[in-house]
Coordinates of C-alpha atoms in Angstrom, one line a residue:
X1210 CA 0.0 0.0 0.0
X1211 CA 1.1 3.4 -0.8
X1212 CA -0.2 6.5 1.0
X1213 CA -0.6 9.1 -1.7
X1214 CA 0.5 7.3 -4.9
X1215 CA 0.2 5.9 -3.5
X1216 CA 0.8 4.8 -0.9
X1217 CA 0.5 4.9 -2.1
X1218 CA -1.4 8.9 -3.3
X1219 CA 0.2 12.2 -4.4
X1220 CA -1.1 15.6 -3.3
X1221 CA -0.1 18.6 -5.4
X1222 CA -0.9 20.5 -8.6
X1223 CA -2.8 23.4 -10.1
X1224 CA -6.5 23.9 -11.0
X1225 CA -7.8 27.2 -12.2
X1226 CA -10.3 28.7 -9.7
X1227 CA -12.8 29.2 -12.4
X1228 CA -12.8 25.5 -13.2
X1229 CA -13.3 24.6 -9.6
X1230 CA -16.2 27.0 -9.2
X1231 CA -17.8 25.5 -12.3
X1232 CA -18.1 22.3 -10.4
X1233 CA -20.1 23.9 -7.6
X1234 CA -23.5 22.4 -8.6
X1235 CA -23.8 18.7 -7.8
X1236 CA -24.4 16.7 -11.0
X1237 CA -27.0 14.7 -9.0
X1238 CA -29.1 17.8 -8.0
X1239 CA -32.5 18.3 -9.7
X1240 CA -32.9 21.7 -11.4
X1241 CA -35.2 22.9 -8.5
X1242 CA -33.1 21.1 -5.8
X1243 CA -36.4 19.8 -4.3
X1244 CA -36.9 16.8 -2.0
X1245 CA -38.2 14.7 -4.9
X1246 CA -35.0 14.7 -6.8
X1247 CA -34.1 11.6 -8.8
X1248 CA -31.7 9.0 -7.3
X1249 CA -28.0 9.9 -7.8
X1250 CA -26.2 8.4 -10.8
X1251 CA -22.9 10.4 -10.7
X1252 CA -20.1 10.1 -8.1
X1253 CA -17.5 12.9 -8.0
X1254 CA -14.0 11.9 -6.8
X1255 CA -11.0 14.1 -6.2
X1256 CA -7.3 13.9 -5.5
X1257 CA -5.4 17.2 -5.1
X1258 CA -2.7 16.2 -7.6
X1259 CA -3.0 19.1 -10.1
X1260 CA -3.5 18.9 -13.9
X1261 CA -2.9 15.5 -15.3
X1262 CA -1.2 14.3 -18.5
X1263 CA -3.4 11.8 -20.4
X1264 CA -2.0 8.3 -19.7
X1265 CA -4.1 5.4 -18.4
X1266 CA -1.2 3.0 -18.1
X1267 CA -1.9 1.1 -14.8
X1268 CA 1.7 0.1 -14.3
X1269 CA 3.1 3.6 -14.3
X1270 CA 3.0 5.3 -10.9
X1271 CA 2.8 8.8 -12.4
X1272 CA 0.1 8.1 -14.9
X1273 CA -3.2 9.9 -14.5
X1274 CA -5.0 6.6 -13.8
X1275 CA -2.6 5.8 -10.9
X1276 CA -2.5 9.3 -9.6
X1277 CA -6.3 9.7 -9.3
X1278 CA -7.0 6.0 -8.6
X1279 CA -9.4 5.2 -11.5
X1280 CA -7.1 2.5 -12.9
X1281 CA -8.7 0.1 -10.3
X1282 CA -12.2 0.6 -11.8
X1283 CA -10.9 -0.2 -15.3
X1284 CA -8.3 -2.9 -14.6
X1285 CA -9.1 -5.4 -11.8
X1286 CA -7.0 -7.6 -9.5
X1287 CA -7.4 -11.3 -9.0
X1288 CA -8.4 -11.0 -5.4
X1289 CA -9.8 -8.2 -3.2
X1290 CA -7.6 -7.6 -0.2
X1291 CA -8.7 -5.4 2.7
X1292 CA -5.7 -3.5 4.2
X1293 CA -7.8 -2.3 7.1
X1294 CA -8.1 -5.9 8.2
X1295 CA -5.0 -7.4 6.6
X1296 CA -5.2 -10.7 8.4
X1297 CA -8.6 -11.6 6.9
X1298 CA -8.7 -13.8 3.8
X1299 CA -9.1 -11.9 0.5
X1300 CA -12.3 -12.0 -1.5
X1301 CA -12.3 -13.8 -4.9
X1302 CA -12.5 -11.3 -7.8
X1303 CA -11.1 -12.1 -11.2
X1304 CA -10.0 -15.3 -9.7
X1305 CA -12.5 -17.6 -8.0
X1306 CA -9.8 -18.9 -5.8
X1307 CA -6.1 -19.1 -5.2
X1308 CA -4.3 -22.1 -3.5
X1309 CA -0.8 -21.4 -2.0
X1310 CA 1.7 -24.2 -1.3
X1311 CA 2.6 -24.6 2.4
X1312 CA 6.0 -23.0 1.8
X1313 CA 4.4 -20.1 -0.1
X1314 CA 6.6 -20.8 -3.2
X1315 CA 3.8 -21.5 -5.6
X1316 CA 0.2 -20.6 -6.1
X1317 CA -2.6 -22.1 -8.3
X1318 CA -5.0 -19.4 -9.5
X1319 CA -8.4 -20.4 -10.8
X1320 CA -9.5 -17.7 -13.2
X1321 CA -13.2 -17.0 -13.5
X1322 CA -14.7 -18.1 -16.8
X1323 CA -17.4 -15.3 -17.2
X1324 CA -15.2 -12.2 -17.5
X1325 CA -14.8 -10.2 -20.6
X1326 CA -12.7 -7.2 -21.6
X1327 CA -14.5 -4.0 -22.3
X1328 CA -13.8 -4.4 -26.0
X1329 CA -15.9 -7.6 -25.9
X1330 CA -13.1 -10.2 -26.0
X1331 CA -13.1 -13.0 -23.4
X1332 CA -10.7 -12.8 -20.5
X1333 CA -8.8 -16.0 -20.0
X1334 CA -6.1 -17.6 -17.9
X1335 CA -3.7 -16.7 -20.8
X1336 CA -4.3 -13.0 -20.0
X1337 CA -3.5 -13.6 -16.4
X1338 CA -0.3 -15.5 -17.3
X1339 CA 0.7 -12.9 -19.8
X1340 CA 0.3 -10.1 -17.2
X1341 CA 2.6 -11.8 -14.8
X1342 CA 5.1 -12.8 -17.5
X1343 CA 5.1 -9.1 -18.6
X1344 CA 6.0 -8.1 -15.1
X1345 CA 8.6 -10.9 -14.8
X1346 CA 10.5 -9.9 -18.0
X1347 CA 10.1 -6.1 -17.5
X1348 CA 12.3 -5.2 -14.6
X1349 CA 10.8 -1.7 -14.3
X1350 CA 7.4 -3.2 -13.7
X1351 CA 8.6 -5.7 -11.1
X1352 CA 8.9 -3.0 -8.4
X1353 CA 8.6 -5.4 -5.5
X1354 CA 11.4 -7.7 -6.9
X1355 CA 8.9 -10.6 -7.0
X1356 CA 11.1 -13.8 -7.4
X1357 CA 9.2 -15.3 -10.3
X1358 CA 9.9 -18.8 -11.4
X1359 CA 7.8 -20.6 -14.0
X1360 CA 4.3 -19.5 -15.1
X1361 CA 2.1 -22.1 -16.7
X1362 CA -1.5 -22.4 -17.8
X1363 CA -3.8 -25.5 -17.8
X1364 CA -7.3 -24.7 -18.7
X1365 CA -8.5 -21.9 -16.5
X1366 CA -5.8 -22.5 -13.9
X1367 CA -2.6 -20.4 -13.8
X1368 CA 0.3 -21.9 -11.7
X1369 CA 3.1 -19.5 -10.7
X1370 CA 6.2 -20.7 -8.9
X1371 CA 8.7 -18.5 -7.1
X1372 CA 12.3 -19.0 -6.3
X1373 CA 11.7 -17.9 -2.7
X1374 CA 8.8 -17.6 -0.2
X1375 CA 6.0 -15.2 -0.9
X1376 CA 4.8 -15.4 2.7
X1377 CA 4.8 -11.6 3.3
X1378 CA 3.4 -10.7 -0.2
X1379 CA 0.7 -13.3 -0.8
X1380 CA -2.3 -11.1 -0.4
X1381 CA -0.8 -8.0 -2.0
X1382 CA 0.5 -10.0 -4.9
X1383 CA -3.0 -11.2 -5.9
X1384 CA -4.8 -8.1 -4.7
X1385 CA -2.6 -5.3 -6.1
X1386 CA -1.7 -6.5 -9.6
X1387 CA -3.9 -5.1 -12.3
X1388 CA -4.6 -7.7 -15.0
X1389 CA -4.2 -6.5 -18.6
X1390 CA -5.4 -8.0 -22.0
X1391 CA -2.7 -9.9 -23.9
X1392 CA -4.2 -9.0 -27.3
X1393 CA -3.6 -5.3 -26.8
X1394 CA -0.4 -5.4 -24.7
X1395 CA 1.6 -8.0 -26.4
X1396 CA 3.0 -5.6 -29.1
X1397 CA 3.6 -2.7 -26.7
X1398 CA 7.2 -1.4 -27.1
X1399 CA 7.8 -0.5 -23.4
X1400 CA 4.9 -1.2 -21.0
X1401 CA 6.8 0.6 -18.2
X1402 CA 6.7 3.9 -20.0
X1403 CA 4.3 3.7 -23.0
X1404 CA 1.2 5.9 -23.0
X1405 CA -2.1 4.2 -22.9
X1406 CA -4.8 6.5 -24.4
X1407 CA -7.7 3.9 -24.9
X1408 CA -7.7 1.7 -21.9
X1409 CA -9.4 -1.7 -22.1
X1410 CA -10.0 -3.6 -18.9
X1411 CA -12.2 -6.1 -17.2
X1412 CA -13.8 -3.7 -14.8
X1413 CA -17.3 -2.2 -15.0
X1414 CA -16.2 1.2 -16.2
X1415 CA -14.7 2.6 -19.4
X1416 CA -13.2 5.9 -20.3
X1417 CA -15.7 8.6 -21.5
X1418 CA -13.5 11.7 -21.7
X1419 CA -10.3 13.2 -20.4
X1420 CA -9.1 16.7 -19.6
X1421 CA -6.1 17.7 -17.4
X1422 CA -8.6 18.6 -14.7
X1423 CA -11.3 15.9 -15.0
X1424 CA -11.4 12.3 -16.2
X1425 CA -14.9 10.9 -16.7
X1426 CA -15.8 7.2 -16.8
X1427 CA -19.1 5.5 -17.5
X1428 CA -20.4 2.1 -16.5
X1429 CA -20.3 -0.6 -19.2
X1430 CA -23.7 -1.2 -20.7
X1431 CA -23.1 -5.0 -20.8
X1432 CA -20.5 -7.6 -20.4
X1433 CA -19.3 -7.0 -16.9
X1434 CA -19.0 -10.3 -15.0
X1435 CA -20.1 -8.8 -11.6
X1436 CA -23.1 -6.9 -10.3
X1437 CA -23.8 -3.7 -12.3
X1438 CA -22.8 -0.7 -10.2
X1439 CA -25.4 1.8 -9.0
X1440 CA -22.9 4.6 -9.8
X1441 CA -23.3 5.1 -13.5
X1442 CA -20.7 7.8 -14.0
X1443 CA -17.5 8.6 -12.2
X1444 CA -15.9 12.0 -12.4
X1445 CA -12.3 12.2 -11.2
X1446 CA -11.1 15.8 -10.6
X1447 CA -7.6 17.1 -9.6
X1448 CA -7.7 20.4 -7.7
X1449 CA -4.7 22.4 -6.5
X1450 CA -3.3 20.9 -3.3
X1451 CA -5.1 20.2 0.0
X1452 CA -6.8 23.6 0.4
X1453 CA -8.6 23.6 -3.0
X1454 CA -9.5 19.9 -2.5
X1455 CA -11.0 20.8 0.9
X1456 CA -13.0 23.7 -0.6
X1457 CA -14.4 21.3 -3.2
X1458 CA -15.4 18.8 -0.5
X1459 CA -17.0 21.5 1.6
X1460 CA -19.1 22.9 -1.3
X1461 CA -20.2 19.4 -2.4
X1462 CA -18.6 19.5 -5.9
X1463 CA -16.4 16.6 -4.8
X1464 CA -17.9 13.8 -2.7
X1465 CA -14.9 11.5 -2.0
X1466 CA -11.2 12.2 -1.4
X1467 CA -8.1 11.3 0.5
X1468 CA -6.8 14.6 1.7
X1469 CA -5.4 16.2 4.9
X1470 CA -7.7 18.8 6.2
X1471 CA -6.4 21.1 8.9
X1472 CA -9.2 22.1 11.4
X1473 CA -11.3 19.5 9.6
X1474 CA -14.4 19.8 11.8
X1475 CA -14.8 23.6 11.2
X1476 CA -13.8 23.8 7.6
X1477 CA -15.5 20.5 6.4
X1478 CA -17.8 18.6 8.7
X1479 CA -19.6 21.6 10.2
X1480 CA -20.6 22.7 6.6
X1481 CA -23.0 19.7 6.5
X1482 CA -22.9 17.7 9.8
X1483 CA -25.6 15.3 8.6
X1484 CA -23.7 14.2 5.6
X1485 CA -20.0 15.1 5.7
X1486 CA -17.7 12.5 7.3
X1487 CA -14.0 11.8 7.9
X1488 CA -12.8 8.2 8.4
X1489 CA -9.1 7.6 9.0
X1490 CA -8.4 3.9 9.8
X1491 CA -4.8 3.2 10.9
X1492 CA -2.8 0.6 9.2
X1493 CA 0.6 -1.1 9.8
X1494 CA 2.6 1.5 7.9
X1495 CA 4.3 4.7 8.9
X1496 CA 5.6 8.0 7.6
X1497 CA 8.6 10.1 8.5
X1498 CA 11.8 11.8 7.4
X1499 CA 13.8 9.8 4.9
X1500 CA 17.5 10.7 5.0
X1501 CA 19.8 10.3 2.0
X1502 CA 22.5 8.1 3.6
X1503 CA 24.6 8.2 0.4
X1504 CA 25.3 12.0 0.9
X1505 CA 27.9 13.4 3.2
X1506 CA 27.8 14.1 6.0
X1507 CA 24.5 12.2 6.3
X1508 CA 26.4 8.9 5.8
X1509 CA 27.5 9.5 9.4
X1510 CA 25.3 7.5 11.7
X1511 CA 26.0 9.9 14.7
X1512 CA 24.5 12.8 12.7
X1513 CA 21.4 10.8 11.9
X1514 CA 21.0 9.7 15.5
X1515 CA 21.3 13.3 16.6
X1516 CA 18.7 14.4 14.1
X1517 CA 16.3 11.7 15.4
X1518 CA 16.8 12.9 19.0
X1519 CA 15.7 16.5 18.3
X1520 CA 12.6 16.0 16.0
X1521 CA 9.5 17.0 18.0
X1522 CA 7.0 14.4 17.0
X1523 CA 4.2 15.7 19.3
X1524 CA 4.5 19.1 17.7
X1525 CA 4.2 17.6 14.2
X1526 CA 1.2 15.5 15.2
X1527 CA -0.7 18.4 16.9
X1528 CA 0.2 21.2 14.5
X1529 CA 1.0 19.6 11.1
X1530 CA -1.4 16.7 11.3
X1531 CA -4.3 18.4 13.2
X1532 CA -4.2 15.8 15.9
X1533 CA -5.8 13.1 13.8
X1534 CA -4.3 12.4 10.4
X1535 CA -1.2 10.5 11.3
X1536 CA -1.3 9.1 14.9
X1537 CA 1.9 9.7 16.8
X1538 CA 4.6 7.0 16.6
X1539 CA 6.4 6.8 20.0
X1540 CA 8.3 3.5 19.9
X1541 CA 12.0 3.8 19.1
X1542 CA 11.3 0.9 16.7
X1543 CA 9.1 3.0 14.5
X1544 CA 6.2 0.6 14.9
X1545 CA 2.8 2.2 15.4
X1546 CA 0.5 1.4 18.2
X1547 CA -1.6 -0.6 18.6
X1548 CA -1.0 -2.3 15.2
X1549 CA 2.6 -3.0 15.9
X1550 CA 2.7 -3.6 19.6
X1551 CA 2.8 -7.3 19.4
X1552 CA 5.9 -7.2 17.1
X1553 CA 8.1 -5.0 19.3
X1554 CA 11.3 -6.8 20.3
X1555 CA 11.8 -7.5 24.0
X1556 CA 14.9 -5.2 24.0
X1557 CA 12.7 -2.2 23.0
X1558 CA 9.5 -2.7 24.9
X1559 CA 8.6 0.5 26.7
X1560 CA 11.4 2.5 25.0
X1561 CA 9.9 5.6 23.4
X1562 CA 11.2 8.5 21.5
X1563 CA 12.0 11.7 23.5
X1564 CA 13.4 15.1 22.5
X1565 CA 16.9 15.4 23.9
X1566 CA 18.7 18.4 22.5
X1567 CA 21.6 18.4 25.0
X1568 CA 22.1 14.6 24.4
X1569 CA 22.2 15.2 20.7
X1570 CA 24.9 17.9 21.1
X1571 CA 27.0 15.6 23.2
X1572 CA 26.6 12.7 20.8
X1573 CA 27.8 15.0 17.9
X1574 CA 30.7 16.3 19.8
X1575 CA 31.9 12.8 20.6
X1576 CA 31.7 12.0 16.9
X1577 CA 34.0 14.8 15.8
X1578 CA 31.3 17.5 15.0
X1579 CA 31.7 21.0 16.4
X1580 CA 29.0 23.4 17.3
X1581 CA 30.4 27.0 16.7
X1582 CA 27.7 29.3 17.9
X1583 CA 24.6 28.5 15.8
X1584 CA 26.5 26.5 13.2
X1585 CA 27.3 22.8 13.3
X1586 CA 30.5 21.8 11.4
X1587 CA 31.1 18.3 10.3
X1588 CA 34.4 16.5 11.1
X1589 CA 36.0 18.0 7.9
X1590 CA 35.1 21.5 9.1
X1591 CA 32.2 22.1 6.6
X1592 CA 28.9 23.6 7.9
X1593 CA 26.1 21.0 8.0
X1594 CA 23.3 22.1 5.6
X1595 CA 20.4 20.3 4.0
X1596 CA 17.3 20.8 1.9
X1597 CA 14.0 19.4 3.2
X1598 CA 11.7 18.8 0.3
X1599 CA 8.1 17.8 -0.4
X1600 CA 5.5 18.8 -3.0
X1601 CA 4.1 22.3 -2.5
X1602 CA 0.5 21.3 -2.2
X1603 CA 1.0 18.8 0.6
X1604 CA 0.3 21.2 3.4
X1605 CA 0.7 18.7 6.3
X1606 CA 4.1 17.7 5.0
X1607 CA 5.2 21.3 4.4
X1608 CA 4.3 22.2 7.9
X1609 CA 6.1 19.2 9.2
X1610 CA 9.2 20.2 7.3
X1611 CA 9.1 23.7 8.9
X1612 CA 8.9 22.2 12.3
X1613 CA 11.8 19.9 11.5
X1614 CA 13.8 22.9 10.2
X1615 CA 13.3 24.6 13.5
X1616 CA 14.2 21.4 15.5
X1617 CA 17.4 20.9 13.5
X1618 CA 18.5 24.5 14.1
X1619 CA 18.7 23.7 17.8
X1620 CA 21.8 21.6 17.0
X1621 CA 23.2 24.0 14.4
X1622 CA 22.0 22.4 11.3
X1623 CA 20.9 24.9 8.6
X1624 CA 17.9 23.6 6.8
X1625 CA 15.9 25.1 3.9
X1626 CA 12.4 23.9 2.9
X1627 CA 11.8 23.3 -0.8
X1628 CA 8.2 23.4 -2.1
X1629 CA 8.7 20.9 -5.0
X1630 CA 6.7 20.2 -8.1
X1631 CA 4.9 16.9 -7.5
X1632 CA 6.1 15.0 -10.5
X1633 CA 9.7 16.2 -10.1
X1634 CA 9.6 15.2 -6.4
X1635 CA 8.5 11.7 -7.2
X1636 CA 11.3 11.3 -9.7
X1637 CA 14.0 12.8 -7.5
X1638 CA 13.0 10.8 -4.5
X1639 CA 13.0 7.5 -6.5
X1640 CA 16.4 8.4 -8.0
X1641 CA 17.9 9.4 -4.6
X1642 CA 18.3 13.1 -5.6
X1643 CA 17.4 14.7 -2.3
X1644 CA 18.8 15.4 1.2
X1645 CA 15.8 14.6 3.3
X1646 CA 12.1 14.3 2.7
X1647 CA 8.9 13.3 4.4
X1648 CA 7.4 10.2 2.8
X1649 CA 5.4 7.1 3.7
X1650 CA 6.3 3.4 3.8
X1651 CA 4.4 0.5 2.4
X1652 CA 2.0 -1.2 4.7
X1653 CA 1.0 -4.9 5.2
X1654 CA 0.0 -7.5 7.7
X1655 CA 3.4 -7.5 9.4
X1656 CA 6.1 -4.9 10.0
X1657 CA 8.1 -6.4 7.1
X1658 CA 6.7 -3.9 4.7
X1659 CA 7.7 -0.9 6.8
X1660 CA 11.3 -2.0 7.2
X1661 CA 11.6 -3.3 3.7
X1662 CA 10.6 0.1 2.2
X1663 CA 13.3 1.8 4.2
X1664 CA 16.2 -0.8 4.4
X1665 CA 16.0 -3.4 1.6
X1666 CA 19.4 -3.7 0.0
X1667 CA 17.9 -5.7 -2.9
X1668 CA 16.2 -2.4 -3.9
X1669 CA 19.5 -0.4 -3.6
X1670 CA 20.3 1.6 -6.7
X1671 CA 23.0 4.2 -7.4
X1672 CA 21.9 7.8 -7.2
X1673 CA 20.3 8.7 -10.5
X1674 CA 18.7 5.3 -11.1
X1675 CA 15.1 4.9 -10.0
X1676 CA 14.2 2.7 -7.1
X1677 CA 10.4 3.1 -7.0
X1678 CA 9.7 0.3 -4.6
X1679 CA 11.8 1.7 -1.7
X1680 CA 15.2 2.3 -0.2
X1681 CA 15.0 5.9 -1.3
X1682 CA 17.7 6.9 1.1
X1683 CA 20.2 4.5 -0.5
X1684 CA 20.7 2.7 2.9
X1685 CA 23.3 -0.1 2.5
X1686 CA 23.3 -2.5 5.4
X1687 CA 23.9 -6.2 4.6
X1688 CA 22.6 -7.2 8.0
X1689 CA 19.2 -5.6 7.4
X1690 CA 19.0 -7.1 3.9
X1691 CA 19.8 -10.5 5.3
X1692 CA 17.2 -10.2 8.0
X1693 CA 14.5 -9.1 5.6
X1694 CA 15.3 -12.2 3.5
X1695 CA 15.3 -14.4 6.6
X1696 CA 11.9 -13.0 7.7
X1697 CA 10.1 -13.6 4.5
X1698 CA 11.6 -17.1 4.0
X1699 CA 11.1 -18.2 7.6
X1700 CA 9.1 -21.4 8.1
X1701 CA 8.0 -20.7 11.7
X1702 CA 7.2 -17.8 14.0
X1703 CA 10.4 -18.2 16.1
X1704 CA 12.6 -17.7 13.1
X1705 CA 10.5 -14.7 12.0
X1706 CA 10.9 -13.1 15.5
X1707 CA 14.7 -13.5 15.4
X1708 CA 14.8 -11.8 12.0
X1709 CA 12.4 -9.0 13.1
X1710 CA 14.5 -8.4 16.3
X1711 CA 17.5 -7.8 14.0
X1712 CA 15.6 -5.4 11.8
X1713 CA 14.5 -3.4 14.7
X1714 CA 18.1 -3.2 16.1
X1715 CA 19.4 -1.9 12.8
X1716 CA 16.6 0.6 12.4
X1717 CA 17.0 1.9 16.0
X1718 CA 20.8 2.1 15.9
X1719 CA 21.5 3.2 12.3
X1720 CA 18.5 5.6 11.8
X1721 CA 18.0 5.2 8.0
X1722 CA 14.7 7.1 8.5
X1723 CA 13.2 9.1 11.3
X1724 CA 9.7 7.7 12.1
X1725 CA 7.1 10.2 13.0
X1726 CA 3.5 9.0 12.5
X1727 CA 1.3 6.1 11.7
X1728 CA -0.3 5.9 8.3
X1729 CA -4.0 5.8 7.5
X1730 CA -5.9 4.9 4.3
X1731 CA -9.0 6.8 5.0
X1732 CA -11.2 9.4 3.4
X1733 CA -13.3 12.5 3.5
X1734 CA -16.7 11.8 2.0
X1735 CA -20.3 12.8 1.7
X1736 CA -23.4 10.6 2.3
X1737 CA -25.8 13.2 0.8
X1738 CA -26.1 11.3 -2.5
X1739 CA -24.4 8.0 -1.8
X1740 CA -24.5 5.6 1.2
X1741 CA -22.8 2.3 1.9
X1742 CA -19.3 3.7 2.6
X1743 CA -16.9 1.7 4.8
X1744 CA -16.6 3.0 8.4
X1745 CA -15.8 1.8 11.9
X1746 CA -19.1 -0.2 12.0
X1747 CA -18.3 -1.9 8.7
X1748 CA -14.6 -1.6 7.7
X1749 CA -15.0 -3.8 4.7
X1750 CA -12.2 -1.9 2.8
X1751 CA -9.9 1.1 2.7
X1752 CA -11.6 4.4 2.2
X1753 CA -8.8 5.9 0.1
X1754 CA -9.9 6.2 -3.6
X1755 CA -6.5 5.3 -4.9
X1756 CA -6.3 2.0 -3.1
X1757 CA -6.7 -1.3 -5.0
X1758 CA -10.1 -2.0 -3.4
X1759 CA -11.6 1.3 -4.5
X1760 CA -13.9 -0.6 -6.9
X1761 CA -15.2 -2.7 -4.0
X1762 CA -16.2 0.5 -2.2
X1763 CA -17.9 1.9 -5.3
X1764 CA -19.8 -1.3 -5.8
X1765 CA -21.1 -1.1 -2.2
X1766 CA -22.6 2.4 -2.8
X1767 CA -26.3 3.0 -3.3
X1768 CA -28.2 6.2 -3.9
X1769 CA -29.2 7.9 -0.7
X1770 CA -32.7 8.4 -2.0
X1771 CA -33.2 4.8 -3.0

């Protein structure tokens, strides 16, 4: 899971104020706005990612379909996994079932026989095998380094073998891989970069129109294997950052979004208390300050430890995250509570983060750094400076960076805050071209995903070469990489605990990333026109519209007037 991707989920961009105002009237309102209005047919969805370039390639993280989330209503996964309840079995989707071997090194996938592509051709097991073979042979698509072995087809059953255990990836492997049609993709020159203008998928929606501000999809008239959706039209908009997105939610022109809202009760919920809601379910994932460990002097572990000691997490939670959006992470292990409590190593139980400026100064002095007035000089005599960067429209992250800037000044580190362009930020972070940045980790049913995003040496790339799946800070620690491998290949809980204890030790002592808050995959939404949303009483899926189970949410919706 990616928070703003996206995890993932990105939050920045530009939308002319006139275009936003033009959306002010709900498409579901009758001309007279009376109580006898017809049942809703249109759902408006928004992500504050700015103007989009037309590309519906589901494998490209920066495509419009990925950025806004609508790829999941065009292209479907084999199973539907619920990250809010990650331990629960996934629901059959394009597959009617999936049988894993006891060692998690092979899976037999039974593909449903009643699915068709939106161009009318039948979806078969060969399409499923083609999709995984495409990922297998295209390194840029295999962002999780899935250890593919053989992929074979017998009737409607696809058997995939792996060279190592898939224990930690099983649900996400089947639940977060969009299946594509072989007859249209087999001749594609480069599926990792090619533009898709006319998407054909197995989902219940097809593309109607595209503009940089709004993408419109309509429900298929026939041929969809599942229940026909009550939502007949989906309109995905892309306003300017969090503020413009919040305005659109408050005036009703957008009904569903994942967005940080400062003072959310006053500026959103109080505008229509009967219908406006916020749901932010926590997951086993975190966010924090990634440090580029390949850059001097940040390759010095003492400097990273000192930075960790002065970051005021409570201030970030209360001021930057409005006291709700990213629950405070206090454990030195970076594991959030309560989701991660059971995984904390014995050596770190009860050990929490605390601001210790004097302790940080002493640590730096002992490591050869010198504090001259308000300037920290590294052991070579150079002043310690860094740029803190995140996209301009991500208001919570920008505020977090300003707090960190002030925190670091207490130990003489001169920081500047950069308000980056969203697309440039994604590219630079993936290529390791940054000093420090706030970003999320992947999430899953165990802490593996958190530590793997931050410390996996198998994802390590030289600066300038993209590593989209993680290790953005170019952290090179063979012990952590070996422990990650040991964890995912372990055959029993005792072996997993040993590996996890090692991962926590490396994370605490080497500080490849400064953990700050727990992640959530929630939403701001309206029940005025549509009901059936997930919430605490029925958490059947993630609320974030860019998550792989977004289609499951949409298919649960019914008109409020029905």
